[in-house]
């Protein structure tokens, strides 16, 4: 037979259930989003710095290793080349942005999902 609980015990159990549910549905997802954003921002900074340094080294190589090709009036061409390469990389990155939920992997990204 069911054990009889007093009203105060029932109210306390209900309150504990409500607090646990609120924590599960609000605090835990916010903590997961924070972790997701921290890794995302860290990765973004490292990748941006690396791409910038590669572009700078490409510019320097175009200026010094091409002999007399880009001297005088043509000295602006290496800057244009590097700017076009960066523009292409930005366009590629923007084209790869897709909708998705935080922390969820889309099934199309999994191997063999398009069968």
mmCIF file of N, CA and C in Angstrom:
data_model
loop_
_atom_site.group_PDB
_atom_site.id
_atom_site.type_symbol
_atom_site.label_atom_id
_atom_site.label_comp_id
_atom_site.label_asym_id
_atom_site.label_seq_id
_atom_site.Cartn_x
_atom_site.Cartn_y
_atom_site.Cartn_z
ATOM 1 N N UNK A 1 0.834 -1.170 0.000
ATOM 2 C CA UNK A 1 0.000 0.000 0.000
ATOM 3 C C UNK A 1 0.884 1.241 0.000
ATOM 4 N N UNK A 2 0.413 2.306 -0.576
ATOM 5 C CA UNK A 2 1.189 3.530 -0.680
ATOM 6 C C UNK A 2 1.394 4.148 0.693
ATOM 7 N N UNK A 3 2.600 4.668 0.908
ATOM 8 C CA UNK A 3 2.864 5.311 2.192
ATOM 9 C C UNK A 3 2.236 6.699 2.190
ATOM 10 N N UNK A 4 1.688 7.042 3.305
ATOM 11 C CA UNK A 4 1.031 8.347 3.388
ATOM 12 C C UNK A 4 2.069 9.387 3.795
ATOM 13 N N UNK A 5 2.112 10.452 3.030
ATOM 14 C CA UNK A 5 3.042 11.538 3.324
ATOM 15 C C UNK A 5 2.243 12.738 3.786
ATOM 16 N N UNK A 6 2.897 13.506 4.610
ATOM 17 C CA UNK A 6 2.232 14.725 5.065
ATOM 18 C C UNK A 6 2.268 15.762 3.946
ATOM 19 N N UNK A 7 1.460 16.761 4.078
ATOM 20 C CA UNK A 7 1.376 17.822 3.071
ATOM 21 C C UNK A 7 2.732 18.513 2.917
ATOM 22 N N UNK A 8 3.424 18.740 4.022
ATOM 23 C CA UNK A 8 4.718 19.429 3.946
ATOM 24 C C UNK A 8 5.751 18.592 3.186
ATOM 25 N N UNK A 9 5.709 17.262 3.346
ATOM 26 C CA UNK A 9 6.628 16.399 2.596
ATOM 27 C C UNK A 9 6.305 16.422 1.107
ATOM 28 N N UNK A 10 5.039 16.432 0.771
ATOM 29 C CA UNK A 10 4.623 16.486 -0.635
ATOM 30 C C UNK A 10 5.057 17.811 -1.266
ATOM 31 N N UNK A 11 4.853 18.908 -0.523
ATOM 32 C CA UNK A 11 5.254 20.226 -1.029
ATOM 33 C C UNK A 11 6.770 20.280 -1.197
ATOM 34 N N UNK A 12 7.511 19.708 -0.232
ATOM 35 C CA UNK A 12 8.975 19.702 -0.329
ATOM 36 C C UNK A 12 9.432 18.874 -1.535
ATOM 37 N N UNK A 13 8.827 17.719 -1.753
ATOM 38 C CA UNK A 13 9.164 16.897 -2.919
ATOM 39 C C UNK A 13 8.850 17.623 -4.222
ATOM 40 N N UNK A 14 7.712 18.293 -4.242
ATOM 41 C CA UNK A 14 7.332 19.058 -5.432
ATOM 42 C C UNK A 14 8.320 20.192 -5.691
ATOM 43 N N UNK A 15 8.739 20.875 -4.629
ATOM 44 C CA UNK A 15 9.709 21.960 -4.772
ATOM 45 C C UNK A 15 11.046 21.420 -5.282
ATOM 46 N N UNK A 16 11.510 20.306 -4.720
ATOM 47 C CA UNK A 16 12.763 19.701 -5.178
ATOM 48 C C UNK A 16 12.678 19.295 -6.647
ATOM 49 N N UNK A 17 11.545 18.736 -7.041
ATOM 50 C CA UNK A 17 11.342 18.353 -8.433
ATOM 51 C C UNK A 17 11.365 19.577 -9.347
ATOM 52 N N UNK A 18 10.727 20.653 -8.917
ATOM 53 C CA UNK A 18 10.689 21.887 -9.699
ATOM 54 C C UNK A 18 12.086 22.489 -9.849
ATOM 55 N N UNK A 19 12.854 22.512 -8.774
ATOM 56 C CA UNK A 19 14.213 23.058 -8.824
ATOM 57 C C UNK A 19 15.099 22.201 -9.726
ATOM 58 N N UNK A 20 14.997 20.887 -9.611
ATOM 59 C CA UNK A 20 15.798 20.002 -10.462
ATOM 60 C C UNK A 20 15.435 20.174 -11.934
ATOM 61 N N UNK A 21 14.159 20.316 -12.222
ATOM 62 C CA UNK A 21 13.719 20.514 -13.606
ATOM 63 C C UNK A 21 14.215 21.852 -14.150
ATOM 64 N N UNK A 22 14.113 22.907 -13.351
ATOM 65 C CA UNK A 22 14.579 24.222 -13.793
ATOM 66 C C UNK A 22 16.081 24.202 -14.051
ATOM 67 N N UNK A 23 16.828 23.533 -13.192
ATOM 68 C CA UNK A 23 18.277 23.434 -13.387
ATOM 69 C C UNK A 23 18.588 22.653 -14.661
ATOM 70 N N UNK A 24 17.871 21.576 -14.889
ATOM 71 C CA UNK A 24 18.096 20.734 -16.068
ATOM 72 C C UNK A 24 17.792 21.499 -17.353
ATOM 73 N N UNK A 25 16.760 22.316 -17.343
ATOM 74 C CA UNK A 25 16.312 22.986 -18.562
ATOM 75 C C UNK A 25 16.924 24.363 -18.778
ATOM 76 N N UNK A 26 17.575 24.953 -17.774
ATOM 77 C CA UNK A 26 18.138 26.294 -17.957
ATOM 78 C C UNK A 26 19.631 26.349 -17.682
ATOM 79 N N UNK A 27 20.053 25.983 -16.513
ATOM 80 C CA UNK A 27 21.449 26.164 -16.125
ATOM 81 C C UNK A 27 22.371 25.225 -16.885
ATOM 82 N N UNK A 28 22.038 23.962 -16.989
ATOM 83 C CA UNK A 28 22.900 23.009 -17.691
ATOM 84 C C UNK A 28 23.067 23.354 -19.172
ATOM 85 N N UNK A 29 22.000 23.693 -19.915
ATOM 86 C CA UNK A 29 22.208 24.095 -21.314
ATOM 87 C C UNK A 29 23.043 25.366 -21.453
ATOM 88 N N UNK A 30 22.875 26.324 -20.538
ATOM 89 C CA UNK A 30 23.688 27.538 -20.597
ATOM 90 C C UNK A 30 25.157 27.223 -20.353
ATOM 91 N N UNK A 31 25.435 26.307 -19.464
ATOM 92 C CA UNK A 31 26.813 25.896 -19.206
ATOM 93 C C UNK A 31 27.403 25.221 -20.446
ATOM 94 N N UNK A 32 26.604 24.389 -21.121
ATOM 95 C CA UNK A 32 27.076 23.734 -22.343
ATOM 96 C C UNK A 32 27.323 24.744 -23.455
ATOM 97 N N UNK A 33 26.454 25.747 -23.581
ATOM 98 C CA UNK A 33 26.654 26.780 -24.598
ATOM 99 C C UNK A 33 27.923 27.567 -24.301
ATOM 100 N N UNK A 34 28.179 27.857 -23.044
ATOM 101 C CA UNK A 34 29.401 28.571 -22.672
ATOM 102 C C UNK A 34 30.646 27.803 -23.061
ATOM 103 N N UNK A 35 30.650 26.507 -22.828
ATOM 104 C CA UNK A 35 31.791 25.674 -23.201
ATOM 105 C C UNK A 35 31.950 25.641 -24.720
ATOM 106 N N UNK A 36 30.842 25.513 -25.416
ATOM 107 C CA UNK A 36 30.843 25.482 -26.882
ATOM 108 C C UNK A 36 31.406 26.791 -27.442
ATOM 109 N N UNK A 37 30.957 27.914 -26.893
ATOM 110 C CA UNK A 37 31.440 29.212 -27.358
ATOM 111 C C UNK A 37 32.909 29.429 -27.014
ATOM 112 N N UNK A 38 33.347 28.969 -25.849
ATOM 113 C CA UNK A 38 34.745 29.151 -25.465
ATOM 114 C C UNK A 38 35.674 28.433 -26.438
ATOM 115 N N UNK A 39 35.358 27.193 -26.777
ATOM 116 C CA UNK A 39 36.189 26.478 -27.741
ATOM 117 C C UNK A 39 36.090 27.107 -29.125
ATOM 118 N N UNK A 40 34.912 27.578 -29.496
ATOM 119 C CA UNK A 40 34.737 28.210 -30.803
ATOM 120 C C UNK A 40 35.532 29.492 -30.937
ATOM 121 N N UNK A 41 35.483 30.341 -29.913
ATOM 122 C CA UNK A 41 36.219 31.606 -29.960
ATOM 123 C C UNK A 41 37.722 31.345 -29.931
ATOM 124 N N UNK A 42 38.159 30.404 -29.114
ATOM 125 C CA UNK A 42 39.583 30.063 -29.083
ATOM 126 C C UNK A 42 40.076 29.555 -30.426
ATOM 127 N N UNK A 43 39.313 28.667 -31.034
ATOM 128 C CA UNK A 43 39.682 28.157 -32.355
ATOM 129 C C UNK A 43 39.672 29.239 -33.406
ATOM 130 N N UNK A 44 38.689 30.139 -33.332
ATOM 131 C CA UNK A 44 38.612 31.236 -34.293
ATOM 132 C C UNK A 44 39.847 32.130 -34.197
ATOM 133 N N UNK A 45 40.283 32.432 -32.989
ATOM 134 C CA UNK A 45 41.451 33.295 -32.808
ATOM 135 C C UNK A 45 42.698 32.635 -33.372
ATOM 136 N N UNK A 46 42.894 31.362 -33.084
ATOM 137 C CA UNK A 46 44.087 30.659 -33.556
ATOM 138 C C UNK A 46 44.088 30.547 -35.080
ATOM 139 N N UNK A 47 42.960 30.181 -35.666
ATOM 140 C CA UNK A 47 42.886 30.037 -37.123
ATOM 141 C C UNK A 47 43.053 31.389 -37.807
ATOM 142 N N UNK A 48 42.437 32.438 -37.273
ATOM 143 C CA UNK A 48 42.576 33.769 -37.861
ATOM 144 C C UNK A 48 44.020 34.242 -37.812
ATOM 145 N N UNK A 49 44.684 34.030 -36.703
ATOM 146 C CA UNK A 49 46.088 34.418 -36.597
ATOM 147 C C UNK A 49 46.946 33.642 -37.595
ATOM 148 N N UNK A 50 46.699 32.351 -37.725
ATOM 149 C CA UNK A 50 47.461 31.542 -38.672
ATOM 150 C C UNK A 50 47.249 31.966 -40.112
ATOM 151 N N UNK A 51 46.002 32.233 -40.491
ATOM 152 C CA UNK A 51 45.715 32.662 -41.864
ATOM 153 C C UNK A 51 46.324 34.034 -42.127
ATOM 154 N N UNK A 52 46.257 34.927 -41.147
ATOM 155 C CA UNK A 52 46.864 36.247 -41.307
ATOM 156 C C UNK A 52 48.371 36.133 -41.523
ATOM 157 N N UNK A 53 49.034 35.313 -40.723
ATOM 158 C CA UNK A 53 50.482 35.164 -40.871
ATOM 159 C C UNK A 53 50.846 34.501 -42.198
ATOM 160 N N UNK A 54 50.036 33.542 -42.654
ATOM 161 C CA UNK A 54 50.283 32.948 -43.976
ATOM 162 C C UNK A 54 50.109 33.980 -45.086
ATOM 163 N N UNK A 55 49.106 34.826 -44.974
ATOM 164 C CA UNK A 55 48.911 35.886 -45.964
ATOM 165 C C UNK A 55 50.049 36.882 -45.955
ATOM 166 N N UNK A 56 50.512 37.235 -44.770
ATOM 167 C CA UNK A 56 51.637 38.157 -44.659
ATOM 168 C C UNK A 56 52.905 37.553 -45.252
ATOM 169 N N UNK A 57 53.119 36.271 -45.016
ATOM 170 C CA UNK A 57 54.302 35.622 -45.599
ATOM 171 C C UNK A 57 54.165 35.505 -47.114
ATOM 172 N N UNK A 58 52.953 35.278 -47.611
ATOM 173 C CA UNK A 58 52.743 35.254 -49.057
ATOM 174 C C UNK A 58 53.005 36.610 -49.679
ATOM 175 N N UNK A 59 52.559 37.673 -49.018
ATOM 176 C CA UNK A 59 52.828 39.027 -49.506
ATOM 177 C C UNK A 59 54.321 39.302 -49.529
ATOM 178 N N UNK A 60 54.992 38.940 -48.460
ATOM 179 C CA UNK A 60 56.447 39.161 -48.389
ATOM 180 C C UNK A 60 57.166 38.360 -49.466
ATOM 181 N N UNK A 61 56.723 37.132 -49.708
ATOM 182 C CA UNK A 61 57.349 36.314 -50.754
ATOM 183 C C UNK A 61 57.121 36.930 -52.130
ATOM 184 N N UNK A 62 55.913 37.427 -52.387
ATOM 185 C CA UNK A 62 55.650 38.069 -53.678
ATOM 186 C C UNK A 62 56.497 39.324 -53.859
ATOM 187 N N UNK A 63 56.770 40.038 -52.787
ATOM 188 C CA UNK A 63 57.539 41.267 -52.890
ATOM 189 C C UNK A 63 59.033 41.014 -53.053
ATOM 190 N N UNK A 64 59.540 39.942 -52.458
ATOM 191 C CA UNK A 64 60.996 39.751 -52.461
ATOM 192 C C UNK A 64 61.478 38.666 -53.412
ATOM 193 N N UNK A 65 60.667 37.660 -53.683
ATOM 194 C CA UNK A 65 61.144 36.507 -54.440
ATOM 195 C C UNK A 65 60.789 36.544 -55.920
ATOM 196 N N UNK A 66 60.141 37.588 -56.381
ATOM 197 C CA UNK A 66 59.738 37.631 -57.789
ATOM 198 C C UNK A 66 60.665 38.491 -58.635
ATOM 199 N N UNK A 67 61.770 38.887 -58.084
ATOM 200 C CA UNK A 67 62.736 39.667 -58.862
ATOM 201 C C UNK A 67 62.221 41.068 -59.143
ATOM 202 N N UNK A 68 62.332 41.473 -60.398
ATOM 203 C CA UNK A 68 61.933 42.825 -60.797
ATOM 204 C C UNK A 68 60.527 42.885 -61.371
ATOM 205 N N UNK A 69 59.722 41.867 -61.135
ATOM 206 C CA UNK A 69 58.379 41.827 -61.721
ATOM 207 C C UNK A 69 57.475 42.880 -61.088
ATOM 208 N N UNK A 70 57.492 42.992 -59.766
ATOM 209 C CA UNK A 70 56.569 43.882 -59.064
ATOM 210 C C UNK A 70 57.301 45.102 -58.495
ATOM 211 N N UNK A 71 57.996 45.840 -59.335
ATOM 212 C CA UNK A 71 58.676 47.065 -58.898
ATOM 213 C C UNK A 71 58.078 48.253 -59.630
ATOM 214 N N UNK A 72 58.274 49.430 -59.053
ATOM 215 C CA UNK A 72 57.771 50.646 -59.686
ATOM 216 C C UNK A 72 56.258 50.712 -59.657
ATOM 217 N N UNK A 73 55.663 50.907 -60.840
ATOM 218 C CA UNK A 73 54.215 51.043 -60.948
ATOM 219 C C UNK A 73 53.492 49.775 -60.507
ATOM 220 N N UNK A 74 54.092 48.615 -60.679
ATOM 221 C CA UNK A 74 53.447 47.330 -60.380
ATOM 222 C C UNK A 74 53.602 46.894 -58.917
ATOM 223 N N UNK A 75 54.089 47.754 -58.062
ATOM 224 C CA UNK A 75 54.319 47.363 -56.664
ATOM 225 C C UNK A 75 53.020 47.108 -55.900
ATOM 226 N N UNK A 76 51.882 47.519 -56.408
ATOM 227 C CA UNK A 76 50.596 47.312 -55.750
ATOM 228 C C UNK A 76 50.004 45.931 -56.043
ATOM 229 N N UNK A 77 50.507 45.239 -57.047
ATOM 230 C CA UNK A 77 49.923 43.957 -57.467
ATOM 231 C C UNK A 77 50.012 42.878 -56.379
ATOM 232 N N UNK A 78 51.123 42.738 -55.639
ATOM 233 C CA UNK A 78 51.128 41.722 -54.565
ATOM 234 C C UNK A 78 50.030 41.947 -53.525
ATOM 235 N N UNK A 79 49.751 43.200 -53.216
ATOM 236 C CA UNK A 79 48.676 43.499 -52.266
ATOM 237 C C UNK A 79 47.328 43.055 -52.823
ATOM 238 N N UNK A 80 47.109 43.294 -54.105
ATOM 239 C CA UNK A 80 45.866 42.875 -54.747
ATOM 240 C C UNK A 80 45.741 41.353 -54.747
ATOM 241 N N UNK A 81 46.831 40.665 -55.049
ATOM 242 C CA UNK A 81 46.804 39.197 -55.076
ATOM 243 C C UNK A 81 46.434 38.648 -53.696
ATOM 244 N N UNK A 82 47.083 39.163 -52.660
ATOM 245 C CA UNK A 82 46.804 38.689 -51.300
ATOM 246 C C UNK A 82 45.375 39.054 -50.898
ATOM 247 N N UNK A 83 44.903 40.244 -51.269
ATOM 248 C CA UNK A 83 43.528 40.642 -50.946
ATOM 249 C C UNK A 83 42.522 39.738 -51.646
ATOM 250 N N UNK A 84 42.788 39.355 -52.890
ATOM 251 C CA UNK A 84 41.885 38.453 -53.609
ATOM 252 C C UNK A 84 41.868 37.061 -52.977
ATOM 253 N N UNK A 85 43.031 36.587 -52.561
ATOM 254 C CA UNK A 85 43.094 35.274 -51.901
ATOM 255 C C UNK A 85 42.314 35.311 -50.584
ATOM 256 N N UNK A 86 42.504 36.378 -49.799
ATOM 257 C CA UNK A 86 41.748 36.515 -48.549
ATOM 258 C C UNK A 86 40.254 36.614 -48.815
ATOM 259 N N UNK A 87 39.867 37.355 -49.855
ATOM 260 C CA UNK A 87 38.443 37.468 -50.198
ATOM 261 C C UNK A 87 37.863 36.106 -50.562
ATOM 262 N N UNK A 88 38.630 35.310 -51.300
ATOM 263 C CA UNK A 88 38.179 33.964 -51.642
ATOM 264 C C UNK A 88 38.020 33.090 -50.412
ATOM 265 N N UNK A 89 38.957 33.200 -49.472
ATOM 266 C CA UNK A 89 38.850 32.418 -48.237
ATOM 267 C C UNK A 89 37.638 32.843 -47.409
ATOM 268 N N UNK A 90 37.378 34.142 -47.350
ATOM 269 C CA UNK A 90 36.207 34.632 -46.616
ATOM 270 C C UNK A 90 34.928 34.145 -47.283
ATOM 271 N N UNK A 91 34.872 34.215 -48.616
ATOM 272 C CA UNK A 91 33.681 33.742 -49.340
ATOM 273 C C UNK A 91 33.469 32.248 -49.110
ATOM 274 N N UNK A 92 34.553 31.478 -49.117
ATOM 275 C CA UNK A 92 34.447 30.043 -48.854
ATOM 276 C C UNK A 92 33.934 29.787 -47.439
ATOM 277 N N UNK A 93 34.460 30.509 -46.473
ATOM 278 C CA UNK A 93 34.024 30.328 -45.085
ATOM 279 C C UNK A 93 32.554 30.695 -44.917
ATOM 280 N N UNK A 94 32.133 31.787 -45.545
ATOM 281 C CA UNK A 94 30.733 32.210 -45.432
ATOM 282 C C UNK A 94 29.809 31.201 -46.103
ATOM 283 N N UNK A 95 30.255 30.622 -47.212
ATOM 284 C CA UNK A 95 29.403 29.646 -47.901
ATOM 285 C C UNK A 95 29.236 28.359 -47.101
ATOM 286 N N UNK A 96 30.147 28.088 -46.185
ATOM 287 C CA UNK A 96 30.084 26.866 -45.390
ATOM 288 C C UNK A 96 29.276 27.031 -44.107
ATOM 289 N N UNK A 97 28.836 28.243 -43.804
ATOM 290 C CA UNK A 97 28.041 28.475 -42.604
ATOM 291 C C UNK A 97 26.656 27.896 -42.826
ATOM 292 N N UNK A 98 26.185 27.113 -41.882
ATOM 293 C CA UNK A 98 24.864 26.508 -42.014
ATOM 294 C C UNK A 98 24.099 26.589 -40.715
ATOM 295 N N UNK A 99 22.819 26.323 -40.810
ATOM 296 C CA UNK A 99 21.993 26.292 -39.610
ATOM 297 C C UNK A 99 22.299 25.026 -38.831
ATOM 298 N N UNK A 100 22.199 25.132 -37.564
ATOM 299 C CA UNK A 100 22.402 23.974 -36.711
ATOM 300 C C UNK A 100 22.197 24.372 -35.269
ATOM 301 N N UNK A 101 21.956 23.391 -34.454
ATOM 302 C CA UNK A 101 21.799 23.690 -33.041
ATOM 303 C C UNK A 101 23.151 23.552 -32.362
ATOM 304 N N UNK A 102 23.271 24.130 -31.213
ATOM 305 C CA UNK A 102 24.530 24.145 -30.492
ATOM 306 C C UNK A 102 24.901 22.734 -30.073
ATOM 307 N N UNK A 103 26.079 22.307 -30.461
ATOM 308 C CA UNK A 103 26.580 21.006 -30.056
ATOM 309 C C UNK A 103 26.020 19.831 -30.814
ATOM 310 N N UNK A 104 25.104 20.047 -31.721
ATOM 311 C CA UNK A 104 24.507 18.941 -32.471
ATOM 312 C C UNK A 104 25.254 18.753 -33.783
ATOM 313 N N UNK A 105 25.437 17.518 -34.163
ATOM 314 C CA UNK A 105 26.084 17.221 -35.437
ATOM 315 C C UNK A 105 25.005 16.876 -36.442
ATOM 316 N N UNK A 106 25.131 17.468 -37.607
ATOM 317 C CA UNK A 106 24.147 17.151 -38.638
ATOM 318 C C UNK A 106 24.448 15.778 -39.211
ATOM 319 N N UNK A 107 23.423 15.096 -39.660
ATOM 320 C CA UNK A 107 23.618 13.749 -40.188
ATOM 321 C C UNK A 107 24.323 13.773 -41.526
ATOM 322 N N UNK A 108 24.255 14.898 -42.250
ATOM 323 C CA UNK A 108 24.933 14.958 -43.543
ATOM 324 C C UNK A 108 26.441 15.018 -43.374
ATOM 325 N N UNK A 109 26.931 15.402 -42.191
ATOM 326 C CA UNK A 109 28.362 15.467 -41.956
ATOM 327 C C UNK A 109 28.942 14.104 -41.589
ATOM 328 N N UNK A 110 28.091 13.148 -41.312
ATOM 329 C CA UNK A 110 28.566 11.834 -40.930
ATOM 330 C C UNK A 110 28.906 11.017 -42.163
ATOM 331 N N UNK A 111 29.947 10.189 -42.096
ATOM 332 C CA UNK A 111 30.313 9.371 -43.253
ATOM 333 C C UNK A 111 29.200 8.393 -43.617
ATOM 334 N N UNK A 112 28.910 8.286 -44.883
ATOM 335 C CA UNK A 112 27.912 7.334 -45.360
ATOM 336 C C UNK A 112 26.483 7.759 -45.119
ATOM 337 N N UNK A 113 26.252 9.043 -44.812
ATOM 338 C CA UNK A 113 24.892 9.494 -44.509
ATOM 339 C C UNK A 113 24.051 9.689 -45.762
ATOM 340 N N UNK A 114 24.672 9.820 -46.916
ATOM 341 C CA UNK A 114 23.932 10.097 -48.153
ATOM 342 C C UNK A 114 23.666 8.830 -48.955
ATOM 343 N N UNK A 115 23.318 7.781 -48.326
ATOM 344 C CA UNK A 115 23.069 6.520 -49.040
ATOM 345 C C UNK A 115 21.641 6.388 -49.426
#
